[in-house]
């Protein structure tokens, strides 16, 4: 198990880039987390409907349904769901002084394991 004091979580990772899903799954598994993946927002909603998750980690920029739309949809179903958004565009997303609606924490791409752990802690707080 990884070096962290965070409880083990059931995590849904959503990203249209398969290598990003695989990398996140591997990093999360190092800390003992259980991980499901989805390659787009629609698939994520299907997976989300079948299982309970402690945390949803979603990319912002995806075709069909962007991460902020996914976050809003999930929060409309479960207002308590914790959501971490990952994006190469964090500065643009926070230019208004706040993060997108429904998002509990933001993390910039690319990132290291320590940054992932910190962002997860923020999202789950």
Tab-separated table of N, CA and C in Angstrom:
chain	number	residue	atom	x	y	z
A	1	UNK	N	0.842	-1.181	0.000
A	1	UNK	CA	0.000	0.000	0.000
A	1	UNK	C	0.879	1.233	0.000
A	2	UNK	N	0.418	2.323	-0.612
A	2	UNK	CA	1.186	3.552	-0.721
A	2	UNK	C	1.319	4.273	0.607
A	3	UNK	N	2.151	5.285	0.598
A	3	UNK	CA	2.390	6.073	1.801
A	3	UNK	C	1.361	7.195	1.853
A	4	UNK	N	0.284	6.966	2.542
A	4	UNK	CA	-0.761	7.970	2.678
A	4	UNK	C	-1.618	7.629	3.879
A	5	UNK	N	-2.216	8.639	4.484
A	5	UNK	CA	-3.108	8.372	5.616
A	5	UNK	C	-4.570	8.473	5.192
A	6	UNK	N	-4.810	8.567	3.891
A	6	UNK	CA	-6.168	8.658	3.363
A	6	UNK	C	-6.839	7.283	3.428
A	7	UNK	N	-8.135	7.299	3.732
A	7	UNK	CA	-8.856	6.024	3.731
A	7	UNK	C	-8.923	5.477	2.311
A	8	UNK	N	-9.058	4.166	2.218
A	8	UNK	CA	-9.175	3.538	0.909
A	8	UNK	C	-10.539	3.907	0.324
A	9	UNK	N	-10.532	4.335	-0.933
A	9	UNK	CA	-11.747	4.835	-1.579
A	9	UNK	C	-12.112	4.008	-2.805
A	10	UNK	N	-13.394	4.072	-3.137
A	10	UNK	CA	-13.890	3.547	-4.396
A	10	UNK	C	-13.965	4.756	-5.336
A	11	UNK	N	-13.177	4.730	-6.411
A	11	UNK	CA	-13.007	5.897	-7.275
A	11	UNK	C	-13.432	5.575	-8.704
A	12	UNK	N	-14.154	6.523	-9.316
A	12	UNK	CA	-14.482	6.450	-10.740
A	12	UNK	C	-13.609	7.465	-11.462
A	13	UNK	N	-12.807	6.996	-12.414
A	13	UNK	CA	-11.939	7.852	-13.216
A	13	UNK	C	-12.533	7.973	-14.608
A	14	UNK	N	-12.703	9.221	-15.074
A	14	UNK	CA	-13.307	9.470	-16.387
A	14	UNK	C	-12.347	10.313	-17.219
A	15	UNK	N	-11.878	9.750	-18.324
A	15	UNK	CA	-10.994	10.489	-19.231
A	15	UNK	C	-11.076	9.835	-20.600
A	16	UNK	N	-11.113	10.662	-21.651
A	16	UNK	CA	-11.212	10.132	-23.010
A	16	UNK	C	-9.876	9.613	-23.530
A	17	UNK	N	-8.797	9.868	-22.792
A	17	UNK	CA	-7.479	9.358	-23.169
A	17	UNK	C	-7.220	8.076	-22.382
A	18	UNK	N	-7.193	6.908	-23.055
A	18	UNK	CA	-7.023	5.639	-22.333
A	18	UNK	C	-5.773	5.588	-21.461
A	19	UNK	N	-4.675	6.200	-21.919
A	19	UNK	CA	-3.443	6.149	-21.125
A	19	UNK	C	-3.583	6.948	-19.832
A	20	UNK	N	-4.403	7.997	-19.827
A	20	UNK	CA	-4.622	8.773	-18.604
A	20	UNK	C	-5.433	7.939	-17.611
A	21	UNK	N	-6.475	7.269	-18.101
A	21	UNK	CA	-7.259	6.367	-17.238
A	21	UNK	C	-6.356	5.292	-16.644
A	22	UNK	N	-5.524	4.695	-17.483
A	22	UNK	CA	-4.639	3.621	-17.021
A	22	UNK	C	-3.638	4.141	-15.992
A	23	UNK	N	-3.060	5.312	-16.254
A	23	UNK	CA	-2.074	5.888	-15.332
A	23	UNK	C	-2.721	6.217	-13.988
A	24	UNK	N	-3.897	6.840	-14.025
A	24	UNK	CA	-4.597	7.168	-12.780
A	24	UNK	C	-4.977	5.899	-12.020
A	25	UNK	N	-5.447	4.906	-12.739
A	25	UNK	CA	-5.822	3.643	-12.100
A	25	UNK	C	-4.611	3.029	-11.395
A	26	UNK	N	-3.458	3.047	-12.074
A	26	UNK	CA	-2.236	2.495	-11.495
A	26	UNK	C	-1.801	3.290	-10.257
A	27	UNK	N	-1.809	4.621	-10.350
A	27	UNK	CA	-1.404	5.461	-9.213
A	27	UNK	C	-2.343	5.262	-8.021
A	28	UNK	N	-3.636	5.208	-8.293
A	28	UNK	CA	-4.610	5.025	-7.209
A	28	UNK	C	-4.480	3.640	-6.579
A	29	UNK	N	-4.193	2.655	-7.407
A	29	UNK	CA	-4.023	1.294	-6.898
A	29	UNK	C	-2.817	1.194	-5.965
A	30	UNK	N	-1.799	2.019	-6.193
A	30	UNK	CA	-0.625	2.035	-5.308
A	30	UNK	C	-1.031	2.337	-3.870
A	31	UNK	N	-2.092	3.125	-3.697
A	31	UNK	CA	-2.584	3.478	-2.367
A	31	UNK	C	-3.731	2.574	-1.931
A	32	UNK	N	-4.004	1.531	-2.708
A	32	UNK	CA	-5.008	0.560	-2.310
A	32	UNK	C	-6.435	0.893	-2.702
A	33	UNK	N	-6.629	1.971	-3.476
A	33	UNK	CA	-7.983	2.357	-3.869
A	33	UNK	C	-8.542	1.393	-4.918
A	34	UNK	N	-9.861	1.227	-4.890
A	34	UNK	CA	-10.573	0.445	-5.915
A	34	UNK	C	-10.966	1.441	-7.009
A	35	UNK	N	-10.711	1.093	-8.263
A	35	UNK	CA	-10.903	2.051	-9.352
A	35	UNK	C	-11.722	1.455	-10.490
A	36	UNK	N	-12.733	2.205	-10.920
A	36	UNK	CA	-13.475	1.909	-12.147
A	36	UNK	C	-13.148	3.034	-13.120
A	37	UNK	N	-13.195	2.750	-14.413
A	37	UNK	CA	-12.897	3.788	-15.394
A	37	UNK	C	-14.016	3.897	-16.422
A	38	UNK	N	-14.077	5.075	-17.033
A	38	UNK	CA	-15.006	5.340	-18.129
A	38	UNK	C	-14.295	6.268	-19.109
A	39	UNK	N	-14.597	6.111	-20.398
A	39	UNK	CA	-13.891	6.886	-21.415
A	39	UNK	C	-14.636	8.144	-21.857
A	40	UNK	N	-15.838	8.364	-21.314
A	40	UNK	CA	-16.577	9.588	-21.633
A	40	UNK	C	-17.681	9.795	-20.594
A	41	UNK	N	-18.332	10.943	-20.664
A	41	UNK	CA	-19.356	11.273	-19.687
A	41	UNK	C	-20.543	10.331	-19.689
A	42	UNK	N	-20.996	9.945	-20.871
A	42	UNK	CA	-22.151	9.046	-20.954
A	42	UNK	C	-21.839	7.688	-20.334
A	43	UNK	N	-20.663	7.143	-20.649
A	43	UNK	CA	-20.246	5.869	-20.065
A	43	UNK	C	-20.101	6.018	-18.546
A	44	UNK	N	-19.573	7.164	-18.116
A	44	UNK	CA	-19.402	7.420	-16.684
A	44	UNK	C	-20.742	7.394	-15.961
A	45	UNK	N	-21.770	7.995	-16.549
A	45	UNK	CA	-23.093	8.010	-15.923
A	45	UNK	C	-23.662	6.600	-15.806
A	46	UNK	N	-23.385	5.753	-16.803
A	46	UNK	CA	-23.833	4.361	-16.746
A	46	UNK	C	-23.140	3.632	-15.603
A	47	UNK	N	-21.821	3.766	-15.524
A	47	UNK	CA	-21.045	3.118	-14.461
A	47	UNK	C	-21.476	3.674	-13.105
A	48	UNK	N	-21.667	4.989	-13.037
A	48	UNK	CA	-22.057	5.653	-11.792
A	48	UNK	C	-23.417	5.146	-11.298
A	49	UNK	N	-24.301	4.827	-12.227
A	49	UNK	CA	-25.623	4.324	-11.873
A	49	UNK	C	-25.615	2.925	-11.283
A	50	UNK	N	-24.520	2.190	-11.492
A	50	UNK	CA	-24.435	0.802	-11.020
A	50	UNK	C	-23.699	0.645	-9.700
A	51	UNK	N	-22.991	1.683	-9.261
A	51	UNK	CA	-22.086	1.527	-8.124
A	51	UNK	C	-21.994	2.832	-7.339
A	52	UNK	N	-21.634	2.738	-6.074
A	52	UNK	CA	-21.412	3.925	-5.239
A	52	UNK	C	-19.918	4.239	-5.220
A	53	UNK	N	-19.592	5.504	-5.365
A	53	UNK	CA	-18.195	5.941	-5.384
A	53	UNK	C	-17.955	6.991	-4.310
A	54	UNK	N	-16.783	6.908	-3.689
A	54	UNK	CA	-16.375	7.942	-2.740
A	54	UNK	C	-15.949	9.199	-3.480
A	55	UNK	N	-15.381	8.998	-4.670
A	55	UNK	CA	-14.829	10.114	-5.433
A	55	UNK	C	-14.947	9.836	-6.920
A	56	UNK	N	-15.293	10.883	-7.678
A	56	UNK	CA	-15.257	10.831	-9.140
A	56	UNK	C	-14.139	11.772	-9.569
A	57	UNK	N	-13.199	11.250	-10.355
A	57	UNK	CA	-12.128	12.069	-10.929
A	57	UNK	C	-12.402	12.152	-12.409
A	58	UNK	N	-12.657	13.367	-12.900
A	58	UNK	CA	-12.995	13.524	-14.308
A	58	UNK	C	-12.105	14.543	-14.994
A	59	UNK	N	-11.799	14.257	-16.239
A	59	UNK	CA	-11.116	15.216	-17.101
A	59	UNK	C	-12.122	16.318	-17.430
A	60	UNK	N	-11.627	17.504	-17.755
A	60	UNK	CA	-12.528	18.579	-18.163
A	60	UNK	C	-12.856	18.460	-19.652
A	61	UNK	N	-11.820	18.393	-20.469
A	61	UNK	CA	-11.996	18.466	-21.915
A	61	UNK	C	-12.196	17.082	-22.518
A	62	UNK	N	-13.456	16.740	-22.762
A	62	UNK	CA	-13.810	15.467	-23.394
A	62	UNK	C	-14.874	15.740	-24.442
A	63	UNK	N	-14.908	14.927	-25.506
A	63	UNK	CA	-15.964	15.106	-26.503
A	63	UNK	C	-17.327	14.692	-25.934
A	64	UNK	N	-18.370	15.145	-26.526
A	64	UNK	CA	-19.773	14.863	-26.208
A	64	UNK	C	-20.211	15.554	-24.909
A	65	UNK	N	-19.582	15.218	-23.795
A	65	UNK	CA	-19.951	15.805	-22.501
A	65	UNK	C	-18.681	16.206	-21.765
A	66	UNK	N	-18.491	17.512	-21.572
A	66	UNK	CA	-17.314	17.992	-20.842
A	66	UNK	C	-17.436	17.621	-19.365
A	67	UNK	N	-16.315	17.662	-18.671
A	67	UNK	CA	-16.270	17.286	-17.269
A	67	UNK	C	-17.159	18.116	-16.371
A	68	UNK	N	-17.323	19.416	-16.694
A	68	UNK	CA	-18.190	20.251	-15.854
A	68	UNK	C	-19.658	19.849	-16.020
A	69	UNK	N	-20.044	19.435	-17.227
A	69	UNK	CA	-21.418	18.941	-17.448
A	69	UNK	C	-21.634	17.638	-16.690
A	70	UNK	N	-20.634	16.763	-16.728
A	70	UNK	CA	-20.709	15.506	-15.993
A	70	UNK	C	-20.845	15.776	-14.498
A	71	UNK	N	-20.048	16.707	-13.987
A	71	UNK	CA	-20.102	17.047	-12.558
A	71	UNK	C	-21.499	17.555	-12.175
A	72	UNK	N	-22.053	18.448	-12.975
A	72	UNK	CA	-23.394	18.977	-12.690
A	72	UNK	C	-24.445	17.868	-12.703
A	73	UNK	N	-24.346	16.968	-13.681
A	73	UNK	CA	-25.309	15.871	-13.792
A	73	UNK	C	-25.215	14.943	-12.589
A	74	UNK	N	-23.998	14.590	-12.202
A	74	UNK	CA	-23.811	13.714	-11.043
A	74	UNK	C	-24.309	14.396	-9.772
A	75	UNK	N	-23.982	15.683	-9.596
A	75	UNK	CA	-24.419	16.408	-8.393
A	75	UNK	C	-25.941	16.548	-8.346
A	76	UNK	N	-26.599	16.590	-9.524
A	76	UNK	CA	-28.059	16.668	-9.520
A	76	UNK	C	-28.664	15.356	-9.018
A	77	UNK	N	-27.951	14.253	-9.234
A	77	UNK	CA	-28.402	12.943	-8.752
A	77	UNK	C	-28.014	12.717	-7.291
A	78	UNK	N	-26.818	13.206	-6.929
A	78	UNK	CA	-26.290	13.000	-5.588
A	78	UNK	C	-25.472	14.226	-5.183
A	79	UNK	N	-26.111	15.191	-4.513
A	79	UNK	CA	-25.422	16.436	-4.145
A	79	UNK	C	-24.198	16.234	-3.261
A	80	UNK	N	-24.123	15.105	-2.572
A	80	UNK	CA	-22.987	14.849	-1.682
A	80	UNK	C	-21.801	14.189	-2.374
A	81	UNK	N	-21.949	13.817	-3.639
A	81	UNK	CA	-20.856	13.150	-4.347
A	81	UNK	C	-19.659	14.091	-4.451
A	82	UNK	N	-18.490	13.611	-4.121
A	82	UNK	CA	-17.260	14.398	-4.200
A	82	UNK	C	-16.660	14.230	-5.589
A	83	UNK	N	-16.275	15.363	-6.207
A	83	UNK	CA	-15.765	15.348	-7.577
A	83	UNK	C	-14.471	16.153	-7.676
A	84	UNK	N	-13.466	15.517	-8.258
A	84	UNK	CA	-12.175	16.137	-8.539
A	84	UNK	C	-12.047	16.250	-10.053
A	85	UNK	N	-11.815	17.466	-10.542
A	85	UNK	CA	-11.644	17.669	-11.974
A	85	UNK	C	-10.162	17.857	-12.277
A	86	UNK	N	-9.711	17.174	-13.329
A	86	UNK	CA	-8.333	17.253	-13.789
A	86	UNK	C	-8.346	17.938	-15.147
A	87	UNK	N	-7.450	18.917	-15.325
A	87	UNK	CA	-7.454	19.638	-16.593
A	87	UNK	C	-6.114	20.307	-16.855
A	88	UNK	N	-5.796	20.431	-18.122
A	88	UNK	CA	-4.638	21.217	-18.528
A	88	UNK	C	-5.002	22.705	-18.538
A	89	UNK	N	-6.289	23.005	-18.300
A	89	UNK	CA	-6.794	24.381	-18.398
A	89	UNK	C	-7.266	24.935	-17.059
A	90	UNK	N	-6.628	24.547	-15.969
A	90	UNK	CA	-7.081	24.965	-14.637
A	90	UNK	C	-7.127	26.487	-14.509
A	91	UNK	N	-6.109	27.188	-15.019
A	91	UNK	CA	-6.094	28.654	-14.913
A	91	UNK	C	-7.299	29.274	-15.611
A	92	UNK	N	-7.638	28.788	-16.787
A	92	UNK	CA	-8.801	29.311	-17.519
A	92	UNK	C	-10.096	28.977	-16.781
A	93	UNK	N	-10.155	27.777	-16.200
A	93	UNK	CA	-11.368	27.348	-15.499
A	93	UNK	C	-11.600	28.130	-14.213
A	94	UNK	N	-10.537	28.668	-13.638
A	94	UNK	CA	-10.666	29.402	-12.374
A	94	UNK	C	-10.495	30.908	-12.557
A	95	UNK	N	-10.472	31.367	-13.803
A	95	UNK	CA	-10.269	32.794	-14.087
A	95	UNK	C	-11.339	33.660	-13.425
A	96	UNK	N	-12.542	33.130	-13.260
A	96	UNK	CA	-13.632	33.884	-12.647
A	96	UNK	C	-13.470	33.964	-11.126
A	97	UNK	N	-12.476	33.267	-10.588
A	97	UNK	CA	-12.261	33.281	-9.149
A	97	UNK	C	-12.897	32.100	-8.437
A	98	UNK	N	-13.607	31.258	-9.181
A	98	UNK	CA	-14.206	30.068	-8.568
A	98	UNK	C	-14.053	28.893	-9.525
A	99	UNK	N	-14.243	27.707	-8.988
A	99	UNK	CA	-14.142	26.520	-9.843
A	99	UNK	C	-15.509	26.221	-10.455
A	100	UNK	N	-15.533	25.353	-11.460
A	100	UNK	CA	-16.804	25.019	-12.105
A	100	UNK	C	-17.825	24.450	-11.104
A	101	UNK	N	-19.089	24.708	-11.353
A	101	UNK	CA	-20.174	24.217	-10.506
A	101	UNK	C	-20.104	22.705	-10.369
A	102	UNK	N	-20.246	22.231	-9.135
A	102	UNK	CA	-20.266	20.797	-8.890
A	102	UNK	C	-18.902	20.183	-8.653
A	103	UNK	N	-17.842	20.961	-8.821
A	103	UNK	CA	-16.482	20.445	-8.678
A	103	UNK	C	-15.952	20.814	-7.297
A	104	UNK	N	-15.480	19.804	-6.554
A	104	UNK	CA	-14.992	20.019	-5.193
A	104	UNK	C	-13.510	20.357	-5.138
A	105	UNK	N	-12.759	19.973	-6.163
A	105	UNK	CA	-11.331	20.293	-6.238
A	105	UNK	C	-10.883	20.208	-7.687
A	106	UNK	N	-9.838	20.968	-7.999
A	106	UNK	CA	-9.250	20.976	-9.339
A	106	UNK	C	-7.789	20.575	-9.242
A	107	UNK	N	-7.308	19.873	-10.254
A	107	UNK	CA	-5.898	19.505	-10.310
A	107	UNK	C	-5.410	19.704	-11.739
A	108	UNK	N	-4.242	20.338	-11.877
A	108	UNK	CA	-3.673	20.597	-13.197
A	108	UNK	C	-2.968	19.361	-13.742
A	109	UNK	N	-3.103	19.165	-15.046
A	109	UNK	CA	-2.325	18.155	-15.758
A	109	UNK	C	-1.086	18.848	-16.304
A	110	UNK	N	0.044	18.195	-16.368
A	110	UNK	CA	0.361	16.892	-15.791
A	110	UNK	C	0.538	17.016	-14.276
A	111	UNK	N	0.526	15.898	-13.582
A	111	UNK	CA	0.628	15.910	-12.132
A	111	UNK	C	1.469	14.745	-11.649
A	112	UNK	N	1.914	14.867	-10.399
A	112	UNK	CA	2.658	13.789	-9.748
A	112	UNK	C	1.746	13.142	-8.708
A	113	UNK	N	2.160	11.982	-8.209
A	113	UNK	CA	1.376	11.237	-7.228
A	113	UNK	C	1.076	12.089	-5.999
A	114	UNK	N	2.043	12.858	-5.529
A	114	UNK	CA	1.828	13.696	-4.343
A	114	UNK	C	0.727	14.725	-4.599
A	115	UNK	N	0.696	15.287	-5.820
A	115	UNK	CA	-0.338	16.264	-6.178
A	115	UNK	C	-1.699	15.588	-6.257
A	116	UNK	N	-1.742	14.371	-6.773
A	116	UNK	CA	-2.990	13.619	-6.839
A	116	UNK	C	-3.520	13.369	-5.435
A	117	UNK	N	-2.652	12.942	-4.541
A	117	UNK	CA	-3.066	12.685	-3.152
A	117	UNK	C	-3.599	13.958	-2.503
A	118	UNK	N	-2.921	15.080	-2.707
A	118	UNK	CA	-3.350	16.347	-2.116
A	118	UNK	C	-4.698	16.788	-2.672
A	119	UNK	N	-4.886	16.647	-3.977
A	119	UNK	CA	-6.153	17.033	-4.605
A	119	UNK	C	-7.286	16.134	-4.147
A	120	UNK	N	-7.002	14.840	-3.978
A	120	UNK	CA	-8.029	13.919	-3.469
A	120	UNK	C	-8.427	14.297	-2.050
A	121	UNK	N	-7.427	14.624	-1.230
A	121	UNK	CA	-7.725	15.031	0.154
A	121	UNK	C	-8.601	16.276	0.176
A	122	UNK	N	-8.294	17.231	-0.704
A	122	UNK	CA	-9.106	18.458	-0.789
A	122	UNK	C	-10.536	18.124	-1.222
A	123	UNK	N	-10.666	17.280	-2.239
A	123	UNK	CA	-11.995	16.928	-2.752
A	123	UNK	C	-12.817	16.187	-1.721
A	124	UNK	N	-12.167	15.352	-0.926
A	124	UNK	CA	-12.879	14.526	0.052
A	124	UNK	C	-13.104	15.236	1.379
A	125	UNK	N	-12.500	16.392	1.558
A	125	UNK	CA	-12.607	17.127	2.840
A	125	UNK	C	-14.012	17.655	3.079
